């Protein structure tokens, strides 16, 4: 896909090839790609791949990740990071999906990975997973403004996407995956007819609602037009390779290969009479894939049937490549066709604010004060960077969203709404941080006994929330009235006296801003306890009088 670089004077940056590693930690497999990014184009080429079937989704009876599965995954991640280091990758972007999302010990497992390997893995929601898959497809397939349905069948979930090449029109993650359903329904080898029919009925029930919603959208856009479907990831690639073999074809690669529902039906009928060992002998089908391919094929068949689609084409790019595109967007390396995606975080924060009837101009002023305090104290009171600044901004915009539920204890309602509101563009850990920062803009300071604070991934996140929520507290004090009173705040830090001076410039010359000064003084204790500096606020002309 022809991506377009931003016009900029950063010529040296744009001419420099950059090596990036992306790791997709899924329910069935761990995929690693090493790519060479050309910022001048901008585009990227895959220069190395590695896959390990770790079966992280093989949980115990309670849904917990097993020690064996976690050990297999750690070993695979060690190989992946070693591969990235061998190519001197400047960054490793990694994401964990369904199995880690759902397991009670999933977050603890990610902490273990960080401690043992120094690798930070984003835990992403199902909808965010779908968005990044969409980015991966867009990097390889020109949709040309025409609606396409994208299906990604993973080990634990199936992502359904509708898009035209612009912002996705529909993103959904459904809890039907090849590993999940094999364990849940298929106990015989070959599968028994009764259990396969139960499997089909279950899948049909799970995908009926989202496929109906896609169908309604498509009917409004292109009535009486055949549905265009793109399939990604291992299950669909394996089915495509098997279909090609049956048809006597040997494609050099599967990207763009198209097969129809008749061929899929014949392949399923054939596999239902084969053992896993026999299925493993089908070209393109390894032993581990053969164990779960029947459930994966059933998912694809039911989705296509429910959509009314007759064929599907393969895209060899998916989540792992989407992680690369997402990284390029965060580095401001892509504009034009995907420009809308570079602002995905900001757009979805505003979307949530509108949904919960937030007074946006009011919150924007609070956000301006919060980020100004952040900027002026950086490297003295704190060492946080651009990422944390953005989380503070998002929390400031949404801090009053809890009013949608009730004025009483609205800070706690804000936490709940943000935490469960599906902010696209953010990882699960980042959403948890935003929700906590917003929750602590008033009342109690963060405490270990608070459930939301406990849910943060680690002590580093807890320290970040404790410090950034303090800036948000002060920002809400500076914008105390519905009509703005403070034009700007200047921070002056006396390190010797261990004092932070807030010099406030009023909007109206004769306004003594007594309410704002009182509010800052009321919230001063938590600031002083957090940073170990005394806080003193004055109107600018009065401090030096």
XYZ file of C-alpha atoms in Angstrom, residues 481 483-487 505-513 539 541:
17
model
C -15.268 28.057 38.078
C -16.132 30.650 33.506
C -12.311 30.602 33.264
C -10.457 32.871 35.695
C -6.788 31.917 35.208
C -5.128 32.780 31.904
C -2.048 35.291 35.638
C -5.752 36.174 35.935
C -7.889 36.699 32.853
C -9.502 39.789 34.375
C -7.164 42.307 35.951
C -9.423 43.034 38.921
C -10.158 39.362 39.713
C -8.454 38.262 42.943
C -8.980 34.583 41.998
C -1.272 35.967 41.564
C 1.714 40.705 40.483
